[in-house]
XYZ file of C-alpha atoms in Angstrom:
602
model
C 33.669 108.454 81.195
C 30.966 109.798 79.139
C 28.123 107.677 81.342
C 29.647 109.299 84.601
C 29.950 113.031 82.980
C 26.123 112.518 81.792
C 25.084 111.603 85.873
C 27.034 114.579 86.996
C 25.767 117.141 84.701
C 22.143 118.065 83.765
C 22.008 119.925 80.366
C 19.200 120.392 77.432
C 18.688 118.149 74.899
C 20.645 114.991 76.831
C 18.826 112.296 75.112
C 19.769 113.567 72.170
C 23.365 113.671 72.879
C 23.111 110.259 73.960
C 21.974 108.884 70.793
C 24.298 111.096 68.908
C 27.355 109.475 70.809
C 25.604 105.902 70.749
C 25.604 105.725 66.930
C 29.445 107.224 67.030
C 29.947 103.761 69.342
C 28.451 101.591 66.934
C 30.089 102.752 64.066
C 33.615 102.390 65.894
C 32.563 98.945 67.495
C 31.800 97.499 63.925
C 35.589 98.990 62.816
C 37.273 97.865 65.572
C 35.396 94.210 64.960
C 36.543 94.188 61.089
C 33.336 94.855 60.167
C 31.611 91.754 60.636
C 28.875 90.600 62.406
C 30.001 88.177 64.966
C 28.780 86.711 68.349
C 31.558 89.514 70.495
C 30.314 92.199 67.565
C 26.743 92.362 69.328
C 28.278 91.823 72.923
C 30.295 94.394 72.947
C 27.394 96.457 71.076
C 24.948 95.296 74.262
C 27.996 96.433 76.663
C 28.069 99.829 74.663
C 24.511 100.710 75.008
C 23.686 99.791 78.489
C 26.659 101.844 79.289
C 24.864 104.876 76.989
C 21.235 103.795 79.158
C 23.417 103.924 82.549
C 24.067 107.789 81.806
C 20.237 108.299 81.050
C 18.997 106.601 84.640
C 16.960 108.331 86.952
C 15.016 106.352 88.720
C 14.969 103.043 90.375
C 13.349 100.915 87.194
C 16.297 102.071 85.285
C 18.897 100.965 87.472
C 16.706 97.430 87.799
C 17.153 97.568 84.204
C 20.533 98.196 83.835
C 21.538 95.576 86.700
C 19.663 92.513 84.795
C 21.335 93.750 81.697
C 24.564 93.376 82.979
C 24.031 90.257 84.322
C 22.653 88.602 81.148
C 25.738 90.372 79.150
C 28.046 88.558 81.731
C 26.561 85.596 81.708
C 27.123 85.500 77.894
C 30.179 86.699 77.683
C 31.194 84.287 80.480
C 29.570 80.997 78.397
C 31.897 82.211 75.161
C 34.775 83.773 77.026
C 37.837 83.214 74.974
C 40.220 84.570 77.672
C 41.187 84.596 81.211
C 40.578 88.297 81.222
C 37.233 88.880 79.742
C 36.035 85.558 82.316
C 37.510 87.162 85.161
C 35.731 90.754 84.512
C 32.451 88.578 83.938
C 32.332 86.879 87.208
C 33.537 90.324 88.567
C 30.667 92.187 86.666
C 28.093 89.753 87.555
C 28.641 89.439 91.805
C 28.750 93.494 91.812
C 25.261 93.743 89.719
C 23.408 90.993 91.770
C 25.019 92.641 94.858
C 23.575 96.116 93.123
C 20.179 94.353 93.034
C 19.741 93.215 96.331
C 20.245 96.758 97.627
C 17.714 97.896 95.571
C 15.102 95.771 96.854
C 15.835 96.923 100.497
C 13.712 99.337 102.192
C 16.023 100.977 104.128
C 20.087 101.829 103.787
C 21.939 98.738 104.769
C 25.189 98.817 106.230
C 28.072 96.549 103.944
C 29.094 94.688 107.443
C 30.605 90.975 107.720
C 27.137 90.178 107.432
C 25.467 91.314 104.813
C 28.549 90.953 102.757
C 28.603 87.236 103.518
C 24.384 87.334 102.191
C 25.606 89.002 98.732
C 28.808 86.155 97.976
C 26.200 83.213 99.172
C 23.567 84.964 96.244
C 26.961 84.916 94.195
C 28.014 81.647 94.762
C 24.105 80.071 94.023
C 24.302 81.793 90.886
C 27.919 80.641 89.708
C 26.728 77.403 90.201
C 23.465 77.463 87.844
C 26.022 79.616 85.419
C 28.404 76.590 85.571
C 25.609 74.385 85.222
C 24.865 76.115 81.641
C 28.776 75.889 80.866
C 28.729 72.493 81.512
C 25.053 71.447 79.437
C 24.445 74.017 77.296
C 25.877 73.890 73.471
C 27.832 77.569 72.109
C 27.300 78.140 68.438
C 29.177 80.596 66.311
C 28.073 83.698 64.394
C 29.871 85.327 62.069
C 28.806 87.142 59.226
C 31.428 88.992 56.951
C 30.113 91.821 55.256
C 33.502 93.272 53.769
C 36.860 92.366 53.448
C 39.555 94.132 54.918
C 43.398 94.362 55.682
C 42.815 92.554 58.752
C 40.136 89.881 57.271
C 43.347 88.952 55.253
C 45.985 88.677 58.044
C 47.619 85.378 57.606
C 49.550 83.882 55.435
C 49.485 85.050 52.029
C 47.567 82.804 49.326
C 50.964 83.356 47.063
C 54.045 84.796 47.803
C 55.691 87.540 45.369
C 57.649 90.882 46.108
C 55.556 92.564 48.799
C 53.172 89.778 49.867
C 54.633 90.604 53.556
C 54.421 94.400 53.256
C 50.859 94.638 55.171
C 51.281 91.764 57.909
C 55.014 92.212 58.871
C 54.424 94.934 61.924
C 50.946 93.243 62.844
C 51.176 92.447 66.941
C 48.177 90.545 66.508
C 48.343 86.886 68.708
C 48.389 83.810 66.122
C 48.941 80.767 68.303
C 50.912 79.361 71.409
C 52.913 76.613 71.296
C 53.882 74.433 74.681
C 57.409 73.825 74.079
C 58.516 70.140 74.388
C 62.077 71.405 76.067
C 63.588 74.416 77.753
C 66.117 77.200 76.605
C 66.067 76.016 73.070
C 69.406 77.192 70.743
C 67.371 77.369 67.659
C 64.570 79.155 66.502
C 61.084 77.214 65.904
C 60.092 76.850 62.093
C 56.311 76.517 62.020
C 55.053 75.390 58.564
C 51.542 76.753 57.466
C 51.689 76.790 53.578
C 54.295 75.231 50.535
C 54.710 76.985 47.895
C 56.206 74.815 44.812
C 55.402 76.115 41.536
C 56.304 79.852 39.708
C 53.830 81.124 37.425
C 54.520 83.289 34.455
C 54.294 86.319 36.635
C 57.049 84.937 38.902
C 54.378 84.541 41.988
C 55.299 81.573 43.949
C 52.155 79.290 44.142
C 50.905 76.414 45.733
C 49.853 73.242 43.740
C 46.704 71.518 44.636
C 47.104 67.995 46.700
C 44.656 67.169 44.073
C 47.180 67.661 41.141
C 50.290 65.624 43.259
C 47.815 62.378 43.613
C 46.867 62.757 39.736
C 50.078 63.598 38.399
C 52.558 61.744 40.752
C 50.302 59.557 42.730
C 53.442 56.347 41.969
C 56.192 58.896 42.134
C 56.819 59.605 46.318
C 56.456 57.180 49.023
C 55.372 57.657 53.010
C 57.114 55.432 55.262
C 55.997 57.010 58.308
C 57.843 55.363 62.229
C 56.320 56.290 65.007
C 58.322 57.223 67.896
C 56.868 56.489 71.537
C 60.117 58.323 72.944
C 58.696 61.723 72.047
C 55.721 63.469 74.206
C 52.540 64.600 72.807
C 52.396 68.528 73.205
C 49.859 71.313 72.810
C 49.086 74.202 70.813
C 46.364 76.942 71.199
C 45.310 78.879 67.956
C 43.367 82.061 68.100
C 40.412 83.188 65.560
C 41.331 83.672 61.901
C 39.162 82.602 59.735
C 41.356 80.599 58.031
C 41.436 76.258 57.878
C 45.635 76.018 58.010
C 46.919 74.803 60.947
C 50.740 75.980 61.814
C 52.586 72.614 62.828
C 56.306 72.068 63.000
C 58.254 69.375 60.609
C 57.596 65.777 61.789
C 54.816 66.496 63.726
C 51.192 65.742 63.048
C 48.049 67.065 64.707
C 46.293 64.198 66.809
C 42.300 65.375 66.167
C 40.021 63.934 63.833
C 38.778 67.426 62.272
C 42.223 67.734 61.022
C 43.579 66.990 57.882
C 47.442 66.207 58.067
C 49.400 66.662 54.528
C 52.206 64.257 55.258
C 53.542 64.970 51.742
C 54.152 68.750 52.176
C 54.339 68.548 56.147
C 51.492 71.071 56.336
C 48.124 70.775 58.227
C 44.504 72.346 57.767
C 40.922 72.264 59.776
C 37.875 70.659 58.410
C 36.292 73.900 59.552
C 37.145 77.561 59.850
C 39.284 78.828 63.158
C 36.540 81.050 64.639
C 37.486 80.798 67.962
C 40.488 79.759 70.392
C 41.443 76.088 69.730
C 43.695 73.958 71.843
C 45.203 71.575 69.868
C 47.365 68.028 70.587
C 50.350 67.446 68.516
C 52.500 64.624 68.257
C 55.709 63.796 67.057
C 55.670 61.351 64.553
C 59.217 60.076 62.421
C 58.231 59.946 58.985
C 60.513 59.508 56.014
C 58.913 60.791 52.072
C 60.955 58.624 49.351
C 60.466 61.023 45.892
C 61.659 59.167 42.532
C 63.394 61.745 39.883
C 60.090 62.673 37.790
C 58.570 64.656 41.171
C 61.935 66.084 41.707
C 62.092 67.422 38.408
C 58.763 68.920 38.971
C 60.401 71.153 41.783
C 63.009 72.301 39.704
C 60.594 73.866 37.152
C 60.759 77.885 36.133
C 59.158 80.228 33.988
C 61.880 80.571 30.948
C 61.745 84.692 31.888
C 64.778 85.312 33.900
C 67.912 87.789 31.992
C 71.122 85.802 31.176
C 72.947 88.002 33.252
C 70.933 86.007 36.386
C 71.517 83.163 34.704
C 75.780 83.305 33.673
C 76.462 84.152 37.639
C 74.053 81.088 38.713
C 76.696 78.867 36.387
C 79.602 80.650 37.680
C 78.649 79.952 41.052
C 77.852 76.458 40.200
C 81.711 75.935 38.606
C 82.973 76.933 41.329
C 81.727 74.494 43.521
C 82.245 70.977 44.332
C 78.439 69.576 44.784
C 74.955 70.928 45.465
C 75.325 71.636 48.717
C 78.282 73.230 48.379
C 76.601 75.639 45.625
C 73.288 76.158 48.421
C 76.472 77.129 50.769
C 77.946 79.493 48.452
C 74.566 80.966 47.654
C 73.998 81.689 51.952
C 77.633 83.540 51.748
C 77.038 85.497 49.212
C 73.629 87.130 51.244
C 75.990 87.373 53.845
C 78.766 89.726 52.614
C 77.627 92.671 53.800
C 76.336 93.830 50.192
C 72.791 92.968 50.932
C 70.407 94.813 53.459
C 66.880 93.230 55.640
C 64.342 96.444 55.478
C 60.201 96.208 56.351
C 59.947 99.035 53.449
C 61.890 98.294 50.278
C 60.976 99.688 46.823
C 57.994 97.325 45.913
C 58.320 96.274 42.362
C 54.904 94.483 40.988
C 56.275 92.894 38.352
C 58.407 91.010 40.924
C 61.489 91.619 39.169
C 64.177 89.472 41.109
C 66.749 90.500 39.125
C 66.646 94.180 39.992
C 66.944 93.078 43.723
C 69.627 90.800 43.150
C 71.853 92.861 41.243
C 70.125 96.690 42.124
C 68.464 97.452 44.733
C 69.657 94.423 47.604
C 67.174 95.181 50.181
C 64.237 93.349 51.267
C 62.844 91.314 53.778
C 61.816 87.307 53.886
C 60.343 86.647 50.539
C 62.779 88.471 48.571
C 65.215 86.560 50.280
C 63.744 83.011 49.799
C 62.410 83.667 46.635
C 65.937 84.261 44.930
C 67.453 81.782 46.464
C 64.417 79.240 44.990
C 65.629 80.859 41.840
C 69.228 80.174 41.564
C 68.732 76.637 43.219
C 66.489 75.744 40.252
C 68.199 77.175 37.836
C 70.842 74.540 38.721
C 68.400 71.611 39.108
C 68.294 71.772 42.142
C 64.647 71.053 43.205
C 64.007 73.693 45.855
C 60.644 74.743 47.553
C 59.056 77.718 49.348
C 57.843 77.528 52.929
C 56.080 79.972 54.732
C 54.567 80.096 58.123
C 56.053 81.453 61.816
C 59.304 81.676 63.013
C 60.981 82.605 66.421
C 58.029 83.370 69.090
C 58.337 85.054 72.457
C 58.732 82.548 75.418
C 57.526 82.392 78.801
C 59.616 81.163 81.477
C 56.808 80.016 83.652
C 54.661 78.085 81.504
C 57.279 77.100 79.139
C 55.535 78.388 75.748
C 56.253 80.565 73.181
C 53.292 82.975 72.009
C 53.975 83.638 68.158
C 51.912 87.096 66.664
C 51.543 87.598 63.037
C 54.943 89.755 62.879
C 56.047 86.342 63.208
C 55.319 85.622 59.982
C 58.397 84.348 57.466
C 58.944 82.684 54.667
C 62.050 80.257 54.348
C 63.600 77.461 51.518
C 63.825 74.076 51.559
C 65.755 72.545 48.966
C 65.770 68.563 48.082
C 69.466 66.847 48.893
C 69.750 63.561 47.727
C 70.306 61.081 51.517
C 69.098 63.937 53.375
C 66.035 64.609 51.997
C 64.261 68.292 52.298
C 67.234 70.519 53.871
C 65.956 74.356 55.390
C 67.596 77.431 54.053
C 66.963 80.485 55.687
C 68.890 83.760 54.052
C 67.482 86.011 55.952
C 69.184 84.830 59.067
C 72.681 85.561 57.650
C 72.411 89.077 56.796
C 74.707 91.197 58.971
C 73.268 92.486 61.829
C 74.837 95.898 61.150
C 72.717 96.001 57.602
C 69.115 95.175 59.423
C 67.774 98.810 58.535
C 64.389 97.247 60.021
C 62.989 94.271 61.505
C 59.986 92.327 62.495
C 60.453 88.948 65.127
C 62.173 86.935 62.837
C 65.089 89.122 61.136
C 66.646 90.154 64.490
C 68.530 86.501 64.450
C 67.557 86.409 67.771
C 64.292 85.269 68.668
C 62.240 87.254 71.503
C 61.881 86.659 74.959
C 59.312 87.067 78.071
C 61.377 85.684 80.042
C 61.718 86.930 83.864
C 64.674 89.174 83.984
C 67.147 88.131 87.094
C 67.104 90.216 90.441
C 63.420 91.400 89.700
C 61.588 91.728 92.765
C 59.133 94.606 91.350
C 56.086 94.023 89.615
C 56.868 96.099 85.977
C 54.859 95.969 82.827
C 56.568 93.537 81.376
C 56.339 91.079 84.401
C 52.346 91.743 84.271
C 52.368 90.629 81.051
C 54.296 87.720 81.271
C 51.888 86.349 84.546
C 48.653 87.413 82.509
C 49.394 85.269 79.693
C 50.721 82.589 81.600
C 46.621 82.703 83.298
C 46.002 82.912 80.303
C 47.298 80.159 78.982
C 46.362 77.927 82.007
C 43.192 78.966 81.739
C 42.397 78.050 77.721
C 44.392 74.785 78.798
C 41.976 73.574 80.941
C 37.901 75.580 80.029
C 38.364 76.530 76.163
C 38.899 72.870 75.424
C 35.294 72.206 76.405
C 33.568 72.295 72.799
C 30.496 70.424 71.389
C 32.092 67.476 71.569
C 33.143 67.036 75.047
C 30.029 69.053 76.085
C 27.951 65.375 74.826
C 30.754 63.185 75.987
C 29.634 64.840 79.387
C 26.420 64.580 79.331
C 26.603 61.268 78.307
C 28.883 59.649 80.849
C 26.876 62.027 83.376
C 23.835 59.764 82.596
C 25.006 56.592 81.929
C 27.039 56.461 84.984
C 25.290 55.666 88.284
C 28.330 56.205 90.237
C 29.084 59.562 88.744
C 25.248 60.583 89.233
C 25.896 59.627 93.382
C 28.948 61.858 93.122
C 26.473 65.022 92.200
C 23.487 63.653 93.872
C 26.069 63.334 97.292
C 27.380 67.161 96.949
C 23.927 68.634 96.040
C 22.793 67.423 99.649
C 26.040 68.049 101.380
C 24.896 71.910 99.817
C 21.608 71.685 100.899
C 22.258 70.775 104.597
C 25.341 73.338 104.430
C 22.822 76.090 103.815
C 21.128 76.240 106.704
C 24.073 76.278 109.250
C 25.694 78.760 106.568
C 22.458 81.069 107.229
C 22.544 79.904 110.701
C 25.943 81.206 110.929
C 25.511 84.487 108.741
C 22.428 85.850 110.607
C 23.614 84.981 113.999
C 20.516 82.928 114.943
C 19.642 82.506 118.132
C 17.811 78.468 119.092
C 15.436 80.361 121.099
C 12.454 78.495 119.696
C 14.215 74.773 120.474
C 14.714 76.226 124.411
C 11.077 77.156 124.469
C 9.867 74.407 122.905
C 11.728 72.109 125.647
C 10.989 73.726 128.273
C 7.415 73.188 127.618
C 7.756 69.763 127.032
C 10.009 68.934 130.285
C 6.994 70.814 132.126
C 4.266 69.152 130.533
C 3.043 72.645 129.250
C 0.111 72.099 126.768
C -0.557 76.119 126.301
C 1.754 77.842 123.740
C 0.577 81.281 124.440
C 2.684 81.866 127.401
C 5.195 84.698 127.025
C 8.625 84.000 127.830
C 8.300 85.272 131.072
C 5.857 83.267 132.075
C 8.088 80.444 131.003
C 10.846 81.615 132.740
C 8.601 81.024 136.039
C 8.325 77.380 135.403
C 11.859 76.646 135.755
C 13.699 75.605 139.001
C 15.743 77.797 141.041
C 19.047 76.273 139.181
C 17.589 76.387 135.844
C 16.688 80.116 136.280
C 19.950 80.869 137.341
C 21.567 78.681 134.325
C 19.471 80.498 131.714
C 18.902 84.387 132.871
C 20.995 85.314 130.140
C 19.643 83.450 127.904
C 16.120 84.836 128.300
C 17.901 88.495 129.097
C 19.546 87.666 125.601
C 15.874 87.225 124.194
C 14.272 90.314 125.100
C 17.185 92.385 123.853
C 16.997 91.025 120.725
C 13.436 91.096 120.733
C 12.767 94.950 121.723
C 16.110 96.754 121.718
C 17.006 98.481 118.464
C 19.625 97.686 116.326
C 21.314 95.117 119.041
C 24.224 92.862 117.557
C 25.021 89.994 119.237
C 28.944 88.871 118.647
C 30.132 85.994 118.069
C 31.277 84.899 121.226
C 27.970 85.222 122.681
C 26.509 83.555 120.041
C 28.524 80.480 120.165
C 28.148 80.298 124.170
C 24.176 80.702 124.326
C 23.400 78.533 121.303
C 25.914 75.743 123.028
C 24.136 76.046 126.428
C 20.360 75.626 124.845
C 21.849 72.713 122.641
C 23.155 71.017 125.744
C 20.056 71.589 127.231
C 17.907 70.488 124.351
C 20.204 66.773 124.243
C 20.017 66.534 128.180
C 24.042 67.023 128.474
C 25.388 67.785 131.444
């Protein structure tokens, strides 16, 4: 808006104004990029100024300048495209500037008819085709270079959970990863695991213990007896940028992908390298079955000796008056579901994560406060209990069949250890009364989102728009984002090595090259004038090629005048009458009569 109010308006001191308003855009673009300096950071930077230069042109070099700019910002943008959108507006950006271009470079005003227009997308297409051609050979490296951290630097899942870890993520819309569901219209939410937490310290934060420490410690005390199951498909999930290595992955799955580290102990997964970009992944289901002996269950029954006997007298109360531990973990969900206790995005943050206070007190809090007592009274009967925390519910999409989960879809859940069962999931948050949800993120609403189509819609609303653009979306990172270094040499390779593949490209580049010429042919409306000349004079025997196509004319019999007058009339229209178009009809008939001529048919 600013670019178009500078071209309408003359004013003093413009220049200056421009430069004034270009730092303003800078500063903003390095906020809105979380203040680091990444490979979209100086894109969008490029797209900001050229914009800023496009209010300043005046002349002819300017717009030449602004054109190739564009182009070169598409084409980049294009190569690293993490979207459908932002590939879409490249091509789109792209055809208009060369399009932009070629009218530069014409003397006069051209008309935009069928055929001119037909000129620009056969420019276009040439170009796409080199463009693809750098897709296809060319490696993409990542820049990124954080100068500060920030709220949003930290978006994830928290390093350790205590009262409040959720307070700044929990009404983030921000996209975390899409998951291609392996069935339709599924009852139960989706638990995806990103981090355990197994151990409290002294300041009752829940942390995680090093794999390092499990191998050292207990390296004789669990056992992996891990089944795979051909029955179940291999399915696909897409993560977006977040400089993070976890991986989100659901229980008794693995990731199939050799940068991948799967933690079969704790059912969790991380990258060998940070998530700087969108990542398809394959998962696959695999049956697995962790035996644990009594010295690592022990381990997960460990607390800080900090907790007031009142906590402690109702934990043994509860536990007389109940037959086993499950029935106690039963008796625990009820009592978060009486109605006494409330799910609320802004509690009263206590930081010295007193538990007790919430318990007894307060009673309102969201995920963690939830999981984290209930961790507490399980241990305090033995029971060895862990905390999970990762993504829960999603919204799905009817028409690709995948659920896109955002970092509001954060939770945090329990698992506690029962002995034939192995690790059982306890989620209290999902039993509070829906009445006593003051408010809610994605997963407290005990019902998990939808994008679904709604029935009897024949209008295209936002929500519909939305639901087709990331179903593109999706399509498209399915089948272009998974193109990475690796596959990028795989291609080149096979491209090589493979003399049948090589005919394959060698066969289409000449199937373009003779297409071009009947594709001009066609475009220009070109008349075979020459090829009629050039027969006539050698049917004749006519060694001079000076004669003017009257002359020629003269030579023919009385028949062949009379078949070719308008052929020849044809001619000197074109040649001396202004502005003439010939239509198609024409052209097809007079170009078929000279070619019949030229082949002696008929």
């Amino acid at each position: 808006l600013f670019s178009i109010l500078q071209n309408i308006y003359e004013y003093r001191f413009k220049n200056i104004i421009s430069l004034f308003i270009g730092i303003i855009a800078i500063y903003i673009q390095f906020k809105l990029s979380s203040e680091t300096l990444s490979k979209e950071f100086f894109l969008n930077l490029v797209l900001l100024l050229i914009f800023i230069k496009f209010s300043e042109a005046k002349n002819k070099n300017d717009y030449f300048f602004f054109n190739f700019t564009t182009i070169f910002l598409s084409v980049s943008s294009l190569i690293y495209g993490q979207d459908f959108l932002s590939s879409v507006n490249s091509i789109f950006l792209m055809l208009l500037s060369i399009i932009h271009l070629y009218s530069l470079n014409q003397q006069k005003i051209i008309k935009l008819n069928l055929r001119y227009l037909g000129k620009y997308l056969f420019i276009g297409i040439i170009i796409l085709s080199f463009i693809a051609l750098i897709y296809f050979a060319f490696p993409r490296y990542e820049v990124k270079i954080k100068l500060f951290e920030t709220a949003k630097n930290n978006l994830g899942i928290p390093d350790q959970i205590e009262l409040g870890s959720f307070s700044e993520i929990s009404n983030v819309d921000e996209k975390v990863f899409i998951f291609n569901t392996l069935e339709k219209n599924r009852d139960e939410p989706l638990y995806f695991r990103v981090k355990v937490f197994d151990i409290m310290n002294n300041k009752r934060s829940w942390v995680s213990t090093p794999e390092e420490v499990f191998n050292i410690n207990y390296k004789n005390s669990y056992k992996i007896n891990k089944i795979n199951n051909p029955t179940k498909n291999s399915t696909r999930l897409i993560i977006y940028p977040n400089e993070k290595n976890w991986l989100p992955i659901l229980k008794s799955f693995y990731y199939d992908n050799s940068f991948v580290n799967n933690n079969i102990f704790n059912e969790t997964a991380e990258t060998i390298k940070k998530t700087t970009k969108k990542t398809p992944y394959i998962i696959k289901y695999s049956n697995f079955k962790v035996e644990f002996d009594n010295k690592i269950l022990n381990f997960y029954t460990k607390l800080p000796e900090a907790f007031s006997q009142k906590l402690i007298n109702w934990s043994f109360n509860l536990r007389n008056n109940s037959s086993n531990n499950i029935d106690y973990l039963d008796q625990l969900m009820k009592h978060f579901a009486n109605g006494e206790y409330f799910y609320s995005l802004s509690p009263e943050i206590d930081n010295s994560n007193n538990y007790e206070k919430f318990f007894f007190d307060t009673k309102t809090g969201y995920c963690e406060y939830y999981s984290g007592m209930f961790a507490i009274l399980a241990r305090l009967q033995g029971i060895p209990t862990r905390l999970v925390s990762g993504y829960m519910g999603g919204a799905y999409n009817e028409l690709g069949n995948f659920y896109t989960f955002k970092q509001s879809d954060a939770h945090t859940w329990v698992e506690s250890y029962i002995e034939g069962k192995g690790w059982v999931r306890f989620d209290p948050t999902q039993v509070i009364p829906q009445i006593n949800i003051i408010s809610f993120n994605n997963v407290s609403s005990n019902n998990t989102k939808s994008d679904g189509i709604e029935k009897n819609n024949l209008f295209l609303k936002p929500s519909m728009i939305k639901l087709y653009y990331d179903y593109f979306d999706y399509i498209w990172t399915n089948k272009f984002q998974d193109y990475n270094q690796e596959s990028r040499e795989e291609f080149l390779e096979n491209s090589f090595q493979n003399i049948k593949f090589n005919s394959v490209y060698i066969l289409i580049i000449i199937a373009i090259l003779i297409l071009i010429k009947p594709f001009q042919i066609l475009i220009r409306k070109k008349i075979f004038f020459s090829i009629l000349f050039n027969k006539i004079r050698a049917k004749k025997n006519i060694l001079n090629k000076s004669l003017t196509h009257q002359e020629l004319f003269m030579k023919l019999s009385d028949f062949e005048k009379m078949n070719f007058a308008e052929v020849f009339d044809l001619y000197e229209k074109k040649s001396f009458a202004k502005n003439y178009i010939t239509n198609y009809r024409i052209f097809f008939q007079i170009n078929y009569k000279i070619l019949k001529f030229f082949f002696n048919i008929g």
